[in-house]
Coordinates of C-alpha atoms and ligand atoms in Angstrom, one line a residue:
X1 CA -5.6 -3.4 -94.6
X2 CA -3.9 -6.7 -93.9
X3 CA -5.2 -8.3 -90.3
X4 CA -2.4 -10.5 -88.3
X5 CA -4.3 -13.1 -86.2
X6 CA -2.0 -14.7 -83.7
X7 CA -3.4 -18.2 -82.8
X8 CA -4.6 -21.0 -85.5
X9 CA -7.1 -22.5 -83.4
X10 CA -11.1 -22.3 -84.3
X11 CA -11.5 -19.1 -83.7
X12 CA -8.0 -17.8 -85.6
X13 CA -9.0 -20.0 -88.8
X14 CA -13.0 -18.8 -88.8
X15 CA -11.6 -15.0 -88.8
X16 CA -9.4 -15.6 -91.3
X17 CA -12.0 -16.9 -93.6
X18 CA -14.7 -14.4 -93.0
X19 CA -12.1 -11.9 -93.3
X20 CA -11.6 -13.0 -96.8
X21 CA -15.0 -13.0 -97.6
X22 CA -15.9 -9.8 -96.8
X23 CA -12.5 -8.7 -98.9
X24 CA -9.7 -8.0 -95.9
X25 CA -6.5 -9.8 -96.3
X26 CA -5.8 -11.8 -93.3
X27 CA -2.7 -13.7 -92.1
X28 CA -2.4 -16.3 -89.3
X29 CA 0.7 -17.3 -87.3
X30 CA 0.2 -20.6 -85.2
X31 CA 2.6 -21.7 -82.8
X32 CA 2.2 -25.3 -83.3
X33 CA 4.4 -26.4 -85.7
X34 CA 1.7 -28.4 -87.6
X35 CA -1.8 -28.6 -87.6
X36 CA -2.7 -32.1 -86.3
X37 CA -6.6 -33.2 -84.8
X38 CA -5.7 -32.6 -81.4
X39 CA -8.5 -32.5 -78.5
X40 CA -11.4 -34.7 -78.4
X41 CA -14.9 -34.1 -78.9
X42 CA -16.5 -30.7 -79.1
X43 CA -19.7 -28.8 -80.2
X44 CA -20.8 -26.2 -82.6
X45 CA -24.3 -25.2 -81.3
X46 CA -27.0 -23.9 -84.1
X47 CA -25.6 -20.1 -83.8
X48 CA -22.3 -21.0 -85.0
X49 CA -23.3 -23.3 -87.4
X50 CA -25.3 -21.1 -89.3
X51 CA -22.1 -18.7 -89.4
X52 CA -20.5 -21.7 -90.9
X53 CA -22.9 -22.6 -93.3
X54 CA -23.0 -19.1 -94.6
X55 CA -18.9 -19.1 -95.0
X56 CA -19.9 -22.0 -97.3
X57 CA -18.7 -24.6 -94.8
X58 CA -21.8 -26.8 -94.0
X59 CA -21.2 -29.4 -96.7
X60 CA -18.0 -29.9 -95.0
X61 CA -19.6 -29.9 -91.8
X62 CA -22.1 -32.3 -92.6
X63 CA -19.5 -34.9 -93.8
X64 CA -17.2 -34.4 -90.5
X65 CA -19.9 -33.5 -87.7
X66 CA -22.9 -36.0 -86.2
X67 CA -26.1 -33.6 -86.0
X68 CA -27.5 -33.9 -82.2
X69 CA -30.7 -34.5 -82.2
X70 CA -31.7 -34.9 -78.3
X71 CA -30.0 -34.5 -75.0
X72 CA -31.2 -37.3 -72.3
X73 CA -30.7 -36.1 -68.9
X74 CA -30.5 -40.0 -66.5
X75 CA -29.7 -41.4 -63.6
X76 CA -26.6 -43.9 -63.2
X77 CA -28.9 -46.7 -63.7
X78 CA -30.2 -45.3 -67.3
X79 CA -33.6 -44.1 -66.3
X80 CA -34.3 -40.8 -67.7
X81 CA -35.4 -38.3 -66.1
X82 CA -35.6 -35.6 -68.9
X83 CA -35.4 -35.9 -72.7
X84 CA -34.7 -32.0 -74.6
X85 CA -34.6 -32.1 -78.3
X86 CA -31.8 -30.3 -80.0
X87 CA -31.0 -28.4 -83.0
X88 CA -33.4 -28.5 -85.9
X89 CA -35.6 -30.9 -84.2
X90 CA -35.9 -28.2 -81.6
X91 CA -37.2 -25.6 -83.3
X92 CA -33.3 -23.7 -84.9
X93 CA -33.1 -23.4 -88.5
X94 CA -29.5 -24.8 -88.2
X95 CA -28.6 -28.0 -86.8
X96 CA -26.1 -28.9 -84.0
X97 CA -22.8 -30.9 -84.5
X98 CA -21.1 -32.9 -82.6
X99 CA -17.3 -33.2 -83.8
X100 CA -14.0 -33.9 -83.1
X101 CA -12.0 -30.8 -82.4
X102 CA -9.1 -31.5 -84.1
X103 CA -10.8 -32.8 -87.7
X104 CA -12.7 -29.5 -87.5
X105 CA -9.6 -27.4 -87.0
X106 CA -8.3 -29.2 -89.9
X107 CA -11.4 -28.7 -91.9
X108 CA -10.8 -24.6 -91.2
X109 CA -7.2 -24.6 -92.1
X110 CA -7.8 -27.0 -95.5
X111 CA -10.2 -24.1 -96.3
X112 CA -7.8 -21.1 -95.3
X113 CA -5.2 -22.4 -97.1
X114 CA -7.3 -23.1 -100.2
X115 CA -9.4 -19.7 -100.5
X116 CA -6.5 -17.2 -98.7
X117 CA -3.4 -19.3 -100.4
X118 CA -1.0 -21.7 -99.0
X119 CA 1.0 -19.2 -97.1
X120 CA -1.7 -17.4 -95.0
X121 CA -1.1 -19.9 -91.9
X122 CA 2.6 -19.9 -91.0
X123 CA 3.0 -22.7 -88.2
X124 CA 5.4 -23.1 -85.8
X125 CA 5.3 -19.1 -85.6
X126 CA 4.8 -17.5 -82.4
X127 CA 3.9 -14.1 -81.4
X128 CA 5.7 -13.1 -78.7
X129 CA 5.5 -9.1 -78.2
X130 CA 3.4 -6.3 -80.4
X131 CA 3.6 -2.7 -80.2
X132 CA 0.5 -0.2 -81.6
X133 CA 2.1 2.8 -83.4
X134 CA -1.1 4.6 -83.9
X135 CA -0.8 3.9 -87.9
X136 CA 0.2 0.1 -88.0
X137 CA 1.0 -2.7 -85.7
X138 CA 4.5 -4.3 -85.4
X139 CA 4.5 -7.9 -84.1
X140 CA 7.3 -9.7 -82.8
X141 CA 7.8 -13.1 -84.4
X142 CA 9.4 -16.1 -82.9
X143 CA 10.3 -19.4 -85.2
X144 CA 10.1 -22.8 -83.2
X145 CA 12.1 -24.4 -85.2
X146 CA 15.1 -21.7 -85.8
X147 CA 14.6 -19.2 -83.0
X148 CA 14.7 -16.8 -85.7
X149 CA 13.0 -13.6 -84.3
X150 CA 10.9 -11.3 -87.2
X151 CA 9.0 -8.0 -86.7
X152 CA 6.1 -7.9 -88.8
X153 CA 3.5 -5.0 -89.4
X154 CA 0.0 -5.2 -90.1
X155 CA -3.4 -3.1 -89.7
X156 CA -4.5 -4.7 -86.9
X157 CA -3.6 -7.4 -84.7
X158 CA -6.1 -10.1 -83.3
X159 CA -5.2 -12.6 -80.2
X160 CA -6.9 -15.8 -80.8
X161 CA -4.0 -17.2 -78.8
X162 CA -6.1 -19.1 -76.6
X163 CA -6.3 -19.4 -72.8
X164 CA -2.9 -18.5 -72.3
X165 CA -2.9 -15.4 -74.4
X166 CA 0.1 -13.2 -75.0
X167 CA -1.7 -10.2 -76.3
X168 CA -4.2 -10.3 -73.3
X169 CA -1.3 -10.7 -70.9
X170 CA 0.1 -7.4 -72.5
X171 CA -3.3 -5.6 -72.4
X172 CA -4.2 -6.6 -69.3
X173 CA -1.1 -7.0 -67.3
X174 CA -1.3 -8.4 -63.5
X175 CA -4.7 -10.2 -64.3
X176 CA -3.2 -13.2 -62.7
X177 CA -4.2 -16.8 -62.9
X178 CA -6.8 -18.1 -64.8
X179 CA -9.8 -18.9 -62.0
X180 CA -10.4 -22.8 -61.6
X181 CA -14.2 -24.0 -61.1
X182 CA -12.9 -26.5 -58.7
X183 CA -13.9 -29.2 -61.2
X184 CA -11.5 -31.7 -63.0
X185 CA -12.5 -32.8 -66.4
X186 CA -11.2 -36.2 -67.8
X187 CA -11.8 -36.5 -71.8
X188 CA -11.9 -39.3 -74.5
X189 CA -12.9 -40.8 -77.3
X190 CA -14.1 -44.4 -77.2
X191 CA -14.7 -46.8 -80.4
X192 CA -17.5 -48.1 -79.5
X193 CA -21.9 -48.8 -80.6
X194 CA -24.0 -46.1 -81.0
X195 CA -26.5 -45.6 -78.6
X196 CA -30.0 -44.5 -78.1
X197 CA -30.8 -42.7 -81.4
X198 CA -27.2 -42.8 -82.4
X199 CA -27.5 -38.9 -82.0
X200 CA -28.1 -38.7 -78.7
X201 CA -25.9 -36.8 -76.1
X202 CA -26.6 -38.6 -72.6
X203 CA -26.1 -36.4 -69.4
X204 CA -25.6 -38.2 -65.9
X205 CA -24.9 -36.4 -62.8
X206 CA -24.9 -37.3 -59.3
X207 CA -24.3 -34.6 -56.8
X208 CA -20.6 -33.9 -57.9
X209 CA -19.8 -36.3 -60.2
X210 CA -21.2 -36.3 -63.9
X211 CA -20.9 -37.7 -67.6
X212 CA -21.4 -36.2 -70.8
X213 CA -21.2 -38.9 -73.5
X214 CA -22.3 -38.3 -77.4
X215 CA -21.2 -39.7 -80.6
X216 CA -18.9 -37.4 -83.0
X217 CA -19.1 -40.3 -85.6
X218 CA -21.3 -43.3 -86.0
X219 CA -18.6 -45.4 -84.7
X220 CA -17.1 -43.4 -81.8
X221 CA -18.6 -41.8 -78.9
X222 CA -17.1 -38.7 -77.0
X223 CA -17.3 -38.5 -73.1
X224 CA -16.3 -36.0 -70.5
X225 CA -16.7 -37.0 -67.1
X226 CA -17.0 -34.1 -64.6
X227 CA -15.6 -34.2 -60.8
X228 CA -16.2 -31.6 -58.2
X229 CA -12.7 -31.9 -56.1
X230 CA -13.0 -28.0 -54.4
X231 CA -14.7 -24.7 -54.0
X232 CA -13.7 -22.5 -57.3
X233 CA -10.6 -20.5 -56.4
X234 CA -7.2 -19.1 -58.6
X235 CA -5.5 -22.0 -60.3
X236 CA -2.6 -22.2 -58.5
X237 CA -1.2 -25.7 -57.7
X238 CA -0.8 -26.4 -62.3
X239 CA -1.3 -24.7 -65.4
X240 CA -4.5 -25.7 -67.6
X241 CA -3.2 -27.2 -71.0
X242 CA -6.0 -28.4 -73.5
X243 CA -4.0 -31.5 -74.2
X244 CA -2.4 -32.8 -71.0
X245 CA -3.1 -36.4 -70.1
X246 CA -4.6 -38.4 -67.5
X247 CA -5.1 -41.2 -65.9
X248 CA -7.7 -43.6 -65.9
X249 CA -7.1 -44.8 -62.3
X250 CA -7.7 -41.3 -61.2
X251 CA -11.1 -41.6 -62.3
X252 CA -12.4 -45.1 -63.0
X253 CA -13.3 -45.4 -59.1
X254 CA -15.8 -42.2 -59.4
X255 CA -18.0 -44.1 -61.5
X256 CA -17.5 -48.1 -60.8
X257 CA -21.2 -48.9 -60.6
X258 CA -22.3 -46.4 -63.2
X259 CA -24.1 -48.8 -66.1
X260 CA -26.9 -47.5 -68.2
X261 CA -27.9 -50.4 -69.9
X262 CA -27.2 -49.1 -72.9
X263 CA -23.9 -47.6 -71.8
X264 CA -21.4 -49.4 -69.5
X265 CA -19.6 -46.3 -68.2
X266 CA -16.3 -47.9 -66.8
X267 CA -15.8 -50.0 -69.9
X268 CA -16.1 -46.5 -71.9
X269 CA -13.7 -44.7 -69.9
X270 CA -11.6 -47.9 -70.2
X271 CA -11.6 -48.1 -74.2
X272 CA -10.5 -44.7 -74.9
X273 CA -7.2 -44.6 -76.8
X274 CA -6.8 -41.3 -75.4
X275 CA -7.6 -39.7 -72.1
X276 CA -6.8 -36.3 -71.3
X277 CA -7.3 -34.2 -68.1
X278 CA -8.0 -30.2 -67.6
X279 CA -8.8 -28.3 -64.3
X280 CA -11.9 -26.6 -65.7
X281 CA -11.2 -22.9 -66.1
X282 CA -12.2 -19.6 -66.9
X283 CA -11.5 -15.6 -66.3
X284 CA -13.8 -12.9 -65.1
X285 CA -14.8 -11.4 -68.2
X286 CA -13.6 -7.8 -68.9
X287 CA -14.9 -4.6 -69.2
X288 CA -13.3 -4.3 -72.7
X289 CA -10.7 -6.7 -74.7
X290 CA -8.0 -4.2 -76.5
X291 CA -7.3 -0.8 -77.8
X292 CA -6.7 0.7 -80.9
X293 CA -5.8 -1.8 -83.5
X294 CA -5.4 -4.2 -81.3
X295 CA -8.0 -6.8 -79.9
X296 CA -9.1 -10.2 -78.8
X297 CA -11.2 -13.2 -80.0
X298 CA -12.2 -16.7 -78.0
X299 CA -11.0 -18.4 -75.5
X300 CA -8.6 -15.4 -75.3
X301 CA -11.2 -12.6 -75.3
X302 CA -13.7 -14.9 -72.9
X303 CA -12.1 -18.1 -71.7
X304 CA -15.1 -20.0 -70.5
X305 CA -16.2 -23.1 -68.7
X306 CA -17.2 -25.9 -71.7
X307 CA -20.2 -27.1 -69.4
X308 CA -22.5 -24.9 -72.3
X309 CA -21.2 -26.4 -75.4
X310 CA -20.4 -23.0 -76.3
X311 CA -16.5 -22.1 -76.4
X312 CA -16.3 -22.8 -79.9
X313 CA -19.5 -21.5 -80.8
X314 CA -18.5 -18.0 -79.3
X315 CA -15.1 -17.6 -80.9
X316 CA -16.8 -18.4 -84.6
X317 CA -19.5 -15.3 -83.7
X318 CA -16.7 -13.6 -82.3
X319 CA -14.9 -13.6 -85.8
X320 CA -18.2 -13.2 -88.1
X321 CA -18.7 -10.2 -86.2
X322 CA -15.2 -9.2 -86.2
X323 CA -15.3 -9.3 -89.9
X324 CA -18.4 -7.9 -90.5
X325 CA -17.7 -4.5 -88.6
X326 CA -14.2 -4.2 -89.9
X327 CA -16.1 -4.5 -93.4
X328 CA -18.3 -1.3 -92.7
X329 CA -16.3 0.8 -90.7
X330 CA -14.6 3.9 -91.6
X331 CA -11.2 3.0 -90.0
X332 CA -9.9 0.0 -87.9
X333 CA -10.0 1.4 -84.6
X334 CA -13.5 1.9 -85.2
X335 CA -14.5 -1.2 -86.4
X336 CA -12.4 -3.1 -83.6
X337 CA -14.5 -0.7 -81.4
X338 CA -17.5 -1.8 -83.1
X339 CA -16.7 -5.3 -82.7
X340 CA -16.2 -5.2 -78.9
X341 CA -19.1 -3.6 -78.8
X342 CA -21.2 -6.2 -79.7
X343 CA -19.4 -8.9 -78.5
X344 CA -18.0 -7.8 -75.1
X345 CA -21.2 -8.2 -73.2
X346 CA -22.8 -10.9 -74.9
X347 CA -19.6 -12.8 -74.3
X348 CA -19.5 -12.0 -70.7
X349 CA -23.2 -13.1 -70.3
X350 CA -21.9 -16.6 -72.0
X351 CA -19.3 -17.0 -68.9
X352 CA -21.6 -16.4 -66.6
X353 CA -24.6 -18.2 -67.8
X354 CA -22.1 -21.1 -67.9
X355 CA -20.8 -20.7 -63.8
X356 CA -24.8 -20.7 -63.2
X357 CA -25.7 -23.4 -65.1
X358 CA -23.3 -25.4 -63.8
X359 CA -24.0 -24.4 -59.9
X360 CA -28.2 -24.7 -60.3
X361 CA -27.7 -28.3 -61.9
X362 CA -25.5 -29.5 -58.9
X363 CA -27.9 -28.5 -56.6
X364 CA -30.8 -30.0 -59.2
X365 CA -33.1 -32.9 -57.6
X366 CA -33.5 -35.5 -59.9
X367 CA -36.5 -34.4 -61.5
X368 CA -37.5 -33.1 -65.0
X369 CA -38.9 -29.7 -64.0
X370 CA -35.6 -28.9 -62.9
X371 CA -33.4 -30.1 -66.3
X372 CA -36.2 -28.6 -68.3
X373 CA -35.8 -24.9 -66.2
X374 CA -32.0 -25.0 -66.1
X375 CA -31.7 -25.4 -70.2
X376 CA -34.4 -22.7 -70.4
X377 CA -32.4 -20.3 -68.4
X378 CA -29.5 -21.0 -70.1
X379 CA -30.9 -20.5 -73.5
X380 CA -32.7 -16.9 -72.2
X381 CA -28.9 -15.6 -70.2
X382 CA -27.1 -16.3 -73.5
X383 CA -29.2 -15.4 -76.1
X384 CA -30.0 -18.6 -77.7
X385 CA -33.8 -18.9 -77.7
X386 CA -35.3 -20.3 -80.8
X387 CA -37.2 -17.1 -82.3
X388 CA -34.3 -14.7 -81.2
X389 CA -31.8 -16.9 -83.6
X390 CA -33.9 -17.9 -85.9
X391 CA -35.0 -13.7 -86.6
X392 CA -31.6 -12.5 -86.1
X393 CA -30.0 -10.8 -89.1
X394 CA -27.2 -12.2 -91.3
X395 CA -23.8 -11.1 -89.6
X396 CA -22.5 -11.6 -93.4
X397 CA -22.7 -7.7 -94.7
X398 CA -25.5 -7.7 -97.0
X399 CA -26.6 -11.2 -96.1
Ligands
FAD401 C1 -4.9 -28.9 -78.2 C2 -6.3 -28.2 -77.7 C3 -7.3 -29.0 -77.6 C4 -8.8 -28.1 -77.1 N1 -9.5 -29.6 -76.8 C5 -10.7 -29.2 -76.7 C6 -11.6 -30.4 -76.3 O1 -11.4 -31.7 -76.2 N2 -13.1 -30.0 -76.0 C7 -13.8 -28.3 -75.9 O2 -14.4 -28.3 -75.4 N3 -12.4 -27.6 -75.9 C8 -11.0 -28.0 -76.1 N4 -10.4 -27.0 -76.6 C9 -11.0 -25.8 -76.6 C10 -11.6 -25.3 -78.2 O3 -10.7 -25.5 -78.8 C11 -11.8 -23.5 -77.6 O4 -12.3 -23.4 -76.4 C12 -12.3 -23.0 -78.8 O5 -12.7 -24.1 -79.8 C13 -12.2 -21.5 -79.0 O6 -11.2 -21.5 -79.8 P1 -9.8 -20.6 -79.8 O7 -9.6 -20.4 -81.3 O8 -10.2 -19.2 -79.4 O9 -8.9 -21.1 -78.9 P2 -7.7 -22.5 -79.1 O10 -8.5 -23.7 -79.4 O11 -7.2 -22.9 -77.7 O12 -6.8 -22.1 -80.3 C14 -5.9 -21.4 -80.2 C15 -4.2 -21.5 -80.6 O13 -3.4 -20.5 -80.4 C16 -2.4 -21.1 -80.8 N5 -1.5 -20.0 -80.2 C17 -1.3 -19.8 -78.5 N6 -0.2 -18.9 -78.3 C18 -0.2 -18.4 -79.5 C19 0.9 -17.3 -80.0 N7 1.6 -16.7 -78.8 N8 1.4 -17.2 -81.4 C20 0.6 -17.9 -81.9 N9 -0.5 -19.0 -81.3 C21 -0.5 -18.8 -80.6 C22 -2.3 -22.1 -80.2 O14 -1.7 -23.4 -80.5 C23 -4.0 -22.5 -80.5 O15 -3.7 -23.0 -81.6 C24 -8.8 -27.1 -77.2 C25 -8.0 -26.6 -77.5 C26 -6.7 -26.6 -77.7 C27 -5.6 -25.7 -78.1

């Protein structure tokens, strides 16, 4: 069996490693010509860290990530409203890591090449189309450098090709544009002194304006600013791109007098070398992702608002489940169907929980009990409660 994975992001690369771990051959095609450390900070919640540790990547992850110790909800003067321990301190058996997205992707890329071979990931190659012939999948590939096209055959095709998935568009034609949340995000990373514990995430919100800041190294603080611009609706005026540059002058007016004492917000925003802008968007959850020998994974399957810090984590869980189900299935279509049976509803719950949490947080008064209730509800809705996760069986077959 050879599985072709379209997309070498966090989800696609973890899928390749997971398939390899259960003895299934995997190949990745990635449309960018070179895997460069793009993006800014990202979080891996304990449920995904567990999976990466089981893949033998625990030491590498600990070396590039900061084990987040607490979430501190504060007002814009730095007065603490509510503090919640995170990761191990919260009772999980596994840490939560804050990490540079690009470093995480590069770490996974290196592991794939080391374990599956130097040719396991073909960069600069874009999947453009596919046909499921019943016995195999014929995938159309296009080389971005030479323009050359080719057809390759695989036992299964996994669309891990992100929010603008070609595989999803073919499986679900006529879905229309992404759904805009009405919230604009700006992201950056600033070289600065650590604040609070050096492993604290601080979250400050005043109505429709919010900032989340956390360290991704002893010298770098990642920040995300979220500003409500309108009510949710179709994303019509532009395309969402994770790597689109933003402008400081659009952002600074919202945060002019925000000073937490330990964090001068305008200085933090002004000090970043990179400033990215993204119209926070998702899609209505699907009731099934693929059919036959083709399915979806990660953002292609369930684009979600990044408010629950769950996008990368859910793609890791998809990848692990996919490999486990393919390894124990009688044939490929049965394995993919079993994978979807586990993951479609679980990830739909996360998409909806992210929306619910954001709505509740926007309405919350600045009261301790509000934040406690909101985060408890989120964990319940996404199945991430401490005892549930600690007692859940391993996804590794035989593990
Ligand atoms: C450049 C970039 C920066 C990001 N930055 C952040 C961030 O700062 N914070 C955050 O929370 N999330 C960020 N994300 C999103 C985050 O990585 C995902 O939500 C999460 O990791 C799930 O990953 P994924 O593998 O499903 O999708 P993605 O990470 O989007 O990966 C999809 C991959 O598929 C490739 N691809 C797309 N179409 C094709 C095709 N037709 N053929 C072959 N390959 C294809 C893309 O180049 C990409 O590498 C970023 C994504 C990207 C691509």
